[in-house]
Amino acid sequence: GETITVADLAQKMALKGGEVVKALFKMGVMATITQSIDHDTAALVTEELGHNVVRADASDVENELLAHVESVEGDKVARPPVVTIMGHVDHGKTSLLDYIRRTKVATGEAGGITQHIGAYHVETGKGVISFLDTPGHAAFSSMRARGAKLTDIVVLVVAADDGVKPQTIEAVQHAKAAGVPLIIAVNKIDKSDADPQKVKNELLEHEVVAEEFGGDTQFVELSAKTGQNVDGLLDAISLQAEVLELQAVSEGRASGVVIESALDKGRGPVATVLVQQGELKKGDYLVCGVQFGRVRALFDETGSQVESAGPSIPVQVLGLSGVPDAGDDFVVVEDERLAKDVAQQRDAKRRESRLVAQGGNRMEDIMAQL
Ligand code: GTP
Ligand code: MG
């Protein structure tokens, strides 16, 4: 089946039901011992509790696919950080992303299809940085649902004239729960009523401790409007990335996550994916959620065609059979047969599980019902 009760899961791990309930609660899932949770949630909480996940029910093709991902060999090399920007309403998230995009992304080749894609990467003097241009919350719920780590660093924008607000605190909690380091962008310092010190003091109350207070969180004072000290933020990101020692295998079959997708009138299904391992190339066969296909073309954030993309680099993919969902994984496979088999089996399974009424045990569902 598609679900397991909390009690059964606890028994498999030789734990008390209450311990699993508690771990689930920490993940934001409210469930009682007798309730059922879906397999993805079960796998997540199992890992959270330090146990290995063996999916006895995984079909042969899924196992073959997994073997594909795991069989990618090669030396791990340093990879760029993937950054998500979060913050309270109007504190300047979009302004900051736009400023960096406008001033740091190399302009595309003449005649390139200029399109706003949901992620971009910039070259700085200290290396490449990738930014996800999706609402931070979406990145986190997708991470939670899939167990895939989409972002390495959260830049939390706090307007210096407004201070810490509910969504600031929420972002702190998300980042802490996911174990993702924060960098605080104290924004709008061009304003006369800016009070950056107040931001530091207020965040201290939420255990975000600035370096000057003996903590390890970098605070960068900047203005997304004038661009003042945005370079300082990029430096802070590079520094944090160095500390994290981010690595990935950069050769061989690629795998990663869909960031956004759409059906384009002229080009068909278009997916923006973030490569997390290996090298995605033109001509590759891939499974992408319940879709499959062969990479017909790859485009970077400037609309220029590229031949390939490595770890932490976002690219637009053309050539899929249909539009995948944001948060879906993608895996490059040897041949079209496997790609098609996996996609079709998944599709059948998904249809089947849609017919089974979802138990309203996710926090979001409970909230929605109120
Ligand atoms: P939401 O997407 O609605 O949550 O807002 P946001 O966080 O993306 O904020 P946005 O970038 O849209 O900025 C909100 C307002 O603040 C806009 O009017 C910006 O022009 C202004 N703003 C952003 N950054 C700065 C800054 O550094 N200085 C000043 N003076 N204004 C800024
Ligand atoms: Mg915005």
Coordinates of N, CA, C and O and ligand atoms in Angstrom, one line a residue, residues 88-95 97 133, ligand 2:
H88 N 10.5 38.7 5.4 CA 9.1 39.2 5.5 C 8.7 40.0 4.3 O 9.5 40.5 3.5
V89 N 7.4 40.1 4.2 CA 6.7 40.8 3.1 C 7.4 42.2 2.9 O 7.5 42.9 4.0
D90 N 7.7 42.6 1.7 CA 8.2 43.9 1.4 C 9.6 44.3 2.0 O 10.0 45.4 1.9
H91 N 10.3 43.3 2.5 CA 11.6 43.6 3.1 C 12.7 43.7 2.0 O 13.8 44.1 2.3
G92 N 12.3 43.3 0.7 CA 13.3 43.5 -0.4 C 13.8 42.2 -1.0 O 14.9 42.3 -1.7
K93 N 13.2 41.1 -0.9 CA 13.6 39.8 -1.5 C 13.8 40.0 -3.0 O 14.8 39.7 -3.6
T94 N 12.7 40.4 -3.6 CA 12.7 40.5 -5.1 C 13.7 41.6 -5.6 O 14.4 41.3 -6.5
S95 N 13.7 42.7 -4.9 CA 14.7 43.8 -5.2 C 16.1 43.2 -5.2 O 16.9 43.5 -6.1
L97 N 17.2 40.0 -5.4 CA 17.4 39.0 -6.5 C 17.5 39.7 -7.8 O 18.3 39.3 -8.7
D133 N 15.1 31.5 -7.5 CA 14.2 32.6 -7.5 C 12.8 32.1 -7.3 O 11.9 32.3 -8.1
Ligands
MG2 MG 8.9 39.7 -3.9

